[in-house]
mmCIF file of C-alpha atoms (C1' of nucleotides) in Angstrom:
data_model
loop_
_atom_site.group_PDB
_atom_site.id
_atom_site.type_symbol
_atom_site.label_atom_id
_atom_site.label_comp_id
_atom_site.label_asym_id
_atom_site.label_seq_id
_atom_site.Cartn_x
_atom_site.Cartn_y
_atom_site.Cartn_z
ATOM 1 C CA MET M 1 3.366 71.536 124.979
ATOM 2 C CA GLU M 2 7.006 72.554 125.423
ATOM 3 C CA LYS M 3 8.670 75.029 123.033
ATOM 4 C CA TYR M 4 12.042 75.957 122.248
ATOM 5 C CA LYS M 5 13.334 79.302 121.186
ATOM 6 C CA LEU M 6 16.278 80.730 119.264
ATOM 7 C CA GLY M 7 16.280 84.473 118.833
ATOM 8 C CA ASP M 8 12.704 85.185 117.838
ATOM 9 C CA LYS M 9 12.068 82.088 116.289
ATOM 10 C CA VAL M 10 9.849 79.515 118.118
ATOM 11 C CA PHE M 11 9.947 75.767 117.416
ATOM 12 C CA ASP M 12 7.943 72.873 118.840
ATOM 13 C CA CYS M 13 10.675 70.341 118.701
ATOM 14 C CA PRO M 14 14.438 70.625 119.688
ATOM 15 C CA VAL M 15 15.542 68.862 116.450
ATOM 16 C CA GLY M 16 13.774 71.569 114.480
ATOM 17 C CA LEU M 17 15.475 74.430 116.261
ATOM 18 C CA ALA M 18 18.648 72.723 116.032
ATOM 19 C CA SER M 19 18.009 71.994 112.273
ATOM 20 C CA ASN M 20 17.208 75.507 111.512
ATOM 21 C CA ALA M 21 20.236 76.938 113.290
ATOM 22 C CA ILE M 22 22.799 74.635 111.382
ATOM 23 C CA ASN M 23 20.851 74.835 108.225
ATOM 24 C CA GLY M 24 22.943 76.523 105.302
ATOM 25 C CA LYS M 25 25.391 75.282 102.808
ATOM 26 C CA TRP M 26 28.626 76.141 104.894
ATOM 27 C CA LYS M 27 27.441 76.551 108.539
ATOM 28 C CA LEU M 28 28.652 73.185 109.674
ATOM 29 C CA GLN M 29 32.025 73.696 108.104
ATOM 30 C CA ILE M 30 32.260 76.818 109.504
ATOM 31 C CA LEU M 31 31.484 75.467 113.130
ATOM 32 C CA ASN M 32 33.750 72.477 112.326
ATOM 33 C CA LEU M 33 36.707 74.881 111.752
ATOM 34 C CA LEU M 34 36.041 77.050 114.630
ATOM 35 C CA SER M 35 35.673 73.920 116.899
ATOM 36 C CA GLN M 36 39.314 73.083 116.073
ATOM 37 C CA GLU M 37 41.209 76.133 116.234
ATOM 38 C CA GLU M 38 40.180 78.424 119.303
ATOM 39 C CA CYS M 39 39.349 81.309 117.134
ATOM 40 C CA MET M 40 39.898 82.161 113.424
ATOM 41 C CA ARG M 41 40.428 84.986 111.192
ATOM 42 C CA TYR M 42 37.805 86.008 108.461
ATOM 43 C CA GLY M 43 40.537 85.357 105.879
ATOM 44 C CA ASN M 44 41.675 82.362 107.307
ATOM 45 C CA LEU M 45 38.167 80.607 107.256
ATOM 46 C CA LYS M 46 37.671 81.934 103.562
ATOM 47 C CA ARG M 47 40.930 80.062 102.378
ATOM 48 C CA ARG M 48 39.951 76.833 104.415
ATOM 49 C CA ILE M 49 36.544 76.701 103.042
ATOM 50 C CA GLU M 50 37.192 76.463 99.158
ATOM 51 C CA ASP M 51 34.413 77.663 96.816
ATOM 52 C CA VAL M 52 32.669 79.596 99.341
ATOM 53 C CA SER M 53 31.948 83.177 98.235
ATOM 54 C CA GLU M 54 32.600 86.111 100.465
ATOM 55 C CA LYS M 55 29.066 87.039 100.443
ATOM 56 C CA MET M 56 27.823 83.555 101.553
ATOM 57 C CA LEU M 57 30.602 83.351 104.198
ATOM 58 C CA ILE M 58 29.724 86.640 105.762
ATOM 59 C CA GLN M 59 26.071 85.925 105.530
ATOM 60 C CA HIS M 60 26.416 82.524 107.419
ATOM 61 C CA LEU M 61 28.713 84.129 109.915
ATOM 62 C CA ARG M 62 26.292 86.736 110.733
ATOM 63 C CA GLU M 63 23.343 84.242 111.089
ATOM 64 C CA LEU M 64 25.401 82.132 113.597
ATOM 65 C CA GLU M 65 26.429 85.175 115.474
ATOM 66 C CA GLN M 66 22.950 86.174 115.671
ATOM 67 C CA ASP M 67 21.784 82.915 116.886
ATOM 68 C CA GLY M 68 24.459 83.050 119.490
ATOM 69 C CA LEU M 69 26.760 80.111 118.354
ATOM 70 C CA ILE M 70 29.583 82.474 117.278
ATOM 71 C CA GLU M 71 31.157 85.631 118.336
ATOM 72 C CA ARG M 72 32.899 88.323 116.170
ATOM 73 C CA LYS M 73 35.812 90.166 117.716
ATOM 74 C CA LEU M 74 37.087 93.159 116.001
ATOM 75 C CA TYR M 75 40.454 94.590 116.546
ATOM 76 C CA PRO M 76 40.694 98.371 115.420
ATOM 77 C CA GLU M 77 44.099 97.855 114.031
ATOM 78 C CA VAL M 78 45.526 98.749 110.482
ATOM 79 C CA PRO M 79 45.015 96.615 108.734
ATOM 80 C CA PRO M 80 41.847 95.459 110.507
ATOM 81 C CA ARG M 81 41.547 92.173 112.330
ATOM 82 C CA VAL M 82 38.560 90.287 112.698
ATOM 83 C CA GLU M 83 38.332 86.998 114.753
ATOM 84 C CA TYR M 84 35.637 84.617 114.984
ATOM 85 C CA ALA M 85 35.124 82.088 117.883
ATOM 86 C CA LEU M 86 32.640 79.719 119.372
ATOM 87 C CA THR M 87 30.497 80.865 122.084
ATOM 88 C CA GLU M 88 29.757 78.789 125.064
ATOM 89 C CA VAL M 89 26.376 77.706 123.631
ATOM 90 C CA GLY M 90 28.458 77.180 119.990
ATOM 91 C CA ARG M 91 30.971 74.914 122.074
ATOM 92 C CA GLN M 92 28.032 72.688 123.309
ATOM 93 C CA ILE M 93 27.324 71.865 119.641
ATOM 94 C CA ILE M 94 30.786 70.208 119.287
ATOM 95 C CA PRO M 95 29.548 66.584 119.735
ATOM 96 C CA VAL M 96 27.198 67.037 116.891
ATOM 97 C CA ILE M 97 30.013 68.101 114.796
ATOM 98 C CA VAL M 98 32.139 65.142 115.971
ATOM 99 C CA ALA M 99 29.492 62.564 115.478
ATOM 100 C CA LEU M 100 28.929 64.090 111.798
ATOM 101 C CA LYS M 101 32.278 63.856 111.099
ATOM 102 C CA GLN M 102 32.612 60.184 112.098
ATOM 103 C CA TRP M 103 29.413 59.420 110.049
ATOM 104 C CA GLY M 104 30.925 61.109 106.999
ATOM 105 C CA GLN M 105 34.034 59.043 107.303
ATOM 106 C CA LEU M 106 32.079 56.291 106.524
ATOM 107 C CA PHE M 107 32.133 57.402 102.891
ATOM 108 C CA ARG M 108 35.822 57.722 102.355
ATOM 109 C CA ILE M 109 37.280 56.623 99.067
ATOM 110 C CA MET G 1 44.282 64.133 99.817
ATOM 111 C CA GLU G 2 41.319 61.968 100.723
ATOM 112 C CA LYS G 3 38.028 62.188 99.282
ATOM 113 C CA TYR G 4 34.507 61.366 100.290
ATOM 114 C CA LYS G 5 31.804 60.064 97.984
ATOM 115 C CA LEU G 6 28.002 60.022 98.357
ATOM 116 C CA GLY G 7 26.258 58.947 95.247
ATOM 117 C CA ASP G 8 27.841 60.704 92.326
ATOM 118 C CA LYS G 9 28.866 63.637 94.592
ATOM 119 C CA VAL G 10 32.478 63.942 95.700
ATOM 120 C CA PHE G 11 33.668 65.941 98.758
ATOM 121 C CA ASP G 12 36.915 66.973 100.311
ATOM 122 C CA CYS G 13 35.787 66.789 103.863
ATOM 123 C CA PRO G 14 33.456 64.333 105.403
ATOM 124 C CA VAL G 15 31.686 67.224 107.177
ATOM 125 C CA GLY G 16 30.949 68.789 103.987
ATOM 126 C CA LEU G 17 29.515 65.348 102.888
ATOM 127 C CA ALA G 18 27.485 65.054 105.948
ATOM 128 C CA SER G 19 26.309 68.662 105.804
ATOM 129 C CA ASN G 20 25.069 68.063 102.100
ATOM 130 C CA ALA G 21 23.157 64.868 102.961
ATOM 131 C CA ILE G 22 21.217 66.399 105.983
ATOM 132 C CA ASN G 23 20.852 69.623 104.124
ATOM 133 C CA GLY G 24 17.022 70.323 103.819
ATOM 134 C CA LYS G 25 14.621 72.005 105.779
ATOM 135 C CA TRP G 26 12.873 68.812 107.109
ATOM 136 C CA LYS G 27 15.603 66.204 106.594
ATOM 137 C CA LEU G 28 16.800 65.940 110.193
ATOM 138 C CA GLN G 29 13.202 65.803 111.377
ATOM 139 C CA ILE G 30 12.648 62.964 109.122
ATOM 140 C CA LEU G 31 15.410 61.139 110.425
ATOM 141 C CA ASN G 32 14.588 61.896 113.858
ATOM 142 C CA LEU G 33 11.124 60.311 113.661
ATOM 143 C CA LEU G 34 12.545 57.315 111.764
ATOM 144 C CA SER G 35 15.229 56.839 114.491
ATOM 145 C CA GLN G 36 12.463 56.440 116.912
ATOM 146 C CA GLU G 37 9.940 54.234 115.254
ATOM 147 C CA GLU G 38 11.379 51.173 113.158
ATOM 148 C CA CYS G 39 9.505 52.266 110.308
ATOM 149 C CA MET G 40 6.819 54.852 109.543
ATOM 150 C CA ARG G 41 4.079 55.448 106.831
ATOM 151 C CA TYR G 42 4.020 58.389 104.624
ATOM 152 C CA GLY G 43 0.976 59.657 106.035
ATOM 153 C CA ASN G 44 2.190 59.418 109.559
ATOM 154 C CA LEU G 45 5.456 61.198 108.748
ATOM 155 C CA LYS G 46 3.160 63.966 107.112
ATOM 156 C CA ARG G 47 1.252 64.187 110.341
ATOM 157 C CA ARG G 48 3.988 64.276 112.701
ATOM 158 C CA ILE G 49 6.078 66.893 110.918
ATOM 159 C CA GLU G 50 3.458 69.731 110.742
ATOM 160 C CA ASP G 51 3.765 72.519 108.244
ATOM 161 C CA VAL G 52 5.582 70.419 105.906
ATOM 162 C CA SER G 53 4.106 70.144 102.296
ATOM 163 C CA GLU G 54 3.553 67.058 100.601
ATOM 164 C CA LYS G 55 5.922 68.249 97.822
ATOM 165 C CA MET G 56 8.858 68.751 100.126
ATOM 166 C CA LEU G 57 8.285 65.761 102.153
ATOM 167 C CA ILE G 58 8.496 63.575 99.061
ATOM 168 C CA GLN G 59 11.274 65.431 97.544
ATOM 169 C CA HIS G 60 13.282 64.874 101.077
ATOM 170 C CA LEU G 61 12.078 61.475 101.152
ATOM 171 C CA ARG G 62 13.415 60.751 97.620
ATOM 172 C CA GLU G 63 16.668 62.454 98.259
ATOM 173 C CA LEU G 64 17.434 60.618 101.540
ATOM 174 C CA GLU G 65 16.585 57.377 99.653
ATOM 175 C CA GLN G 66 18.878 58.220 97.068
ATOM 176 C CA ASP G 67 21.610 59.024 99.539
ATOM 177 C CA GLY G 68 21.126 55.498 100.950
ATOM 178 C CA LEU G 69 19.849 56.880 104.330
ATOM 179 C CA ILE G 70 16.329 55.556 104.017
ATOM 180 C CA GLU G 71 14.597 52.661 102.411
ATOM 181 C CA ARG G 72 11.020 52.778 100.783
ATOM 182 C CA LYS G 73 8.934 49.629 101.086
ATOM 183 C CA LEU G 74 5.840 49.499 98.743
ATOM 184 C CA TYR G 75 3.088 47.084 99.877
ATOM 185 C CA PRO G 76 0.834 46.607 96.696
ATOM 186 C CA GLU G 77 -2.276 46.681 98.743
ATOM 187 C CA VAL G 78 -5.428 48.418 98.312
ATOM 188 C CA PRO G 79 -5.356 51.011 99.726
ATOM 189 C CA PRO G 80 -1.406 51.155 98.962
ATOM 190 C CA ARG G 81 0.839 51.185 102.017
ATOM 191 C CA VAL G 82 4.284 52.659 102.028
ATOM 192 C CA GLU G 83 6.619 52.366 104.786
ATOM 193 C CA TYR G 84 10.042 54.436 105.373
ATOM 194 C CA ALA G 85 12.816 53.309 107.688
ATOM 195 C CA LEU G 86 16.505 54.031 108.233
ATOM 196 C CA THR G 87 18.944 51.819 106.394
ATOM 197 C CA GLU G 88 22.105 50.421 108.217
ATOM 198 C CA VAL G 89 23.967 53.583 107.050
ATOM 199 C CA GLY G 90 21.080 55.833 108.129
ATOM 200 C CA ARG G 91 21.005 54.108 111.752
ATOM 201 C CA GLN G 92 24.654 55.174 111.811
ATOM 202 C CA ILE G 93 23.538 58.713 111.864
ATOM 203 C CA ILE G 94 21.510 58.230 115.043
ATOM 204 C CA PRO G 95 24.356 59.607 117.349
ATOM 205 C CA VAL G 96 24.237 62.829 115.383
ATOM 206 C CA ILE G 97 20.500 63.324 115.906
ATOM 207 C CA VAL G 98 20.832 62.421 119.584
ATOM 208 C CA ALA G 99 23.462 64.908 120.039
ATOM 209 C CA LEU G 100 21.432 67.527 118.132
ATOM 210 C CA LYS G 101 18.507 67.068 119.999
ATOM 211 C CA GLN G 102 20.272 67.487 123.355
ATOM 212 C CA TRP G 103 21.627 70.641 122.045
ATOM 213 C CA GLY G 104 18.257 71.821 120.998
ATOM 214 C CA GLN G 105 17.123 71.275 124.662
ATOM 215 C CA LEU G 106 19.241 73.997 125.832
ATOM 216 C CA PHE G 107 16.683 76.481 124.327
ATOM 217 C CA ARG G 108 13.785 75.071 125.966
ATOM 218 C CA ILE G 109 11.197 77.772 127.276
ATOM 219 C "C1'" DC B 1 42.104 92.993 105.592
ATOM 220 C "C1'" DG B 2 37.721 92.298 106.090
ATOM 221 C "C1'" DG B 3 33.968 93.479 104.306
ATOM 222 C "C1'" DA B 4 29.497 96.085 101.681
ATOM 223 C "C1'" DA B 5 26.455 96.824 97.636
ATOM 224 C "C1'" DT B 6 24.375 95.302 93.322
ATOM 225 C "C1'" DC B 7 22.740 92.646 90.018
ATOM 226 C "C1'" DC B 8 21.335 88.211 88.179
ATOM 227 C "C1'" DA B 9 20.654 83.044 87.843
ATOM 228 C "C1'" DT B 10 19.494 79.117 90.151
ATOM 229 C "C1'" DT B 11 17.367 76.395 93.967
ATOM 230 C "C1'" DA B 12 14.657 75.773 97.682
ATOM 231 C "C1'" DT B 13 9.949 75.953 99.290
ATOM 232 C "C1'" DG B 14 4.934 76.468 99.342
ATOM 233 C "C1'" DA B 15 -0.329 76.504 98.180
ATOM 234 C "C1'" DT B 16 -3.627 74.271 95.753
ATOM 235 C "C1'" DA B 17 -5.786 71.005 92.918
ATOM 236 C "C1'" DC B 18 -5.989 66.615 91.257
ATOM 237 C "C1'" DT B 19 -4.921 61.085 90.438
ATOM 238 C "C1'" DG B 20 -4.348 55.703 90.470
ATOM 239 C "C1'" DC D 1 -3.399 56.400 100.932
ATOM 240 C "C1'" DA D 2 0.379 58.283 98.881
ATOM 241 C "C1'" DG D 3 1.488 60.524 95.903
ATOM 242 C "C1'" DT D 4 1.504 64.286 90.996
ATOM 243 C "C1'" DA D 5 0.986 68.309 88.696
ATOM 244 C "C1'" DT D 6 1.106 73.115 88.266
ATOM 245 C "C1'" DC D 7 1.962 77.615 89.580
ATOM 246 C "C1'" DA D 8 4.176 80.995 92.398
ATOM 247 C "C1'" DT D 9 7.375 83.241 95.825
ATOM 248 C "C1'" DA D 10 11.264 82.982 98.798
ATOM 249 C "C1'" DA D 11 15.859 81.862 99.651
ATOM 250 C "C1'" DT D 12 20.381 81.099 98.171
ATOM 251 C "C1'" DG D 13 24.585 81.499 95.338
ATOM 252 C "C1'" DG D 14 27.697 83.924 92.553
ATOM 253 C "C1'" DA D 15 30.160 87.533 89.866
ATOM 254 C "C1'" DT D 16 31.639 91.855 89.910
ATOM 255 C "C1'" DT D 17 32.591 96.126 91.803
ATOM 256 C "C1'" DC D 18 33.599 99.419 95.408
ATOM 257 C "C1'" DC D 19 35.275 100.962 100.194
ATOM 258 C "C1'" DG D 20 37.590 102.406 104.986
#
DNA sequence: CGGAATCCATTATGATACTG
DNA sequence: CAGTATCATAATGGATTCCG
């Protein structure tokens, strides 16, 4: 039986792997913003995703980075600048975001 | 500003709504199975999704039902038979599942 | 600016046993 | 067969404070 591997986690099904990768209260919104902007600074992400706490934002960014969907670029300036961007693998998930957004549009009021 | 509503929950962004609807460890796998089979019995879902506990499976099925993505059909027979199927709204999320599955295939080993 | 550290409350998930 | 009920643990979320 075929297997699917992300980091050190192994799944029996591609949907299970994908589900695990995007599972998290803010992950899809992070990916959505990054899919539109080439790259984005931490503070900008924080402002665009209202209600997210710094802790959760950082935590999700770290997980997405570990899973290879995004990359973190640190510019050692003063004040420090950190930019997040989709990786090649991350960009390949954009069709999912697009489809998801279209589905969500069905519920517009 | 436009709003998006699912049940009694209101979101500012379609991705936020969609993210909320599919958020759950097993929800995408449930939707994936139901997208392939017309309808499926509880016990069959249970067998196909290995490792899911009865509690979580039922809980996720209930939530998907409340959100209008799936419907539960009870046939008052002995022994009882319960079938789950995608609703019209649920079927419209299939492109998401397809895209997600394709993305997951990238990690095949 | 972009975090880290800590404490605490709430949810989510799971294992097991039991039932109409 | 298709669930419930109970108990327990793990994960998540939020507030606050501090740092280079």
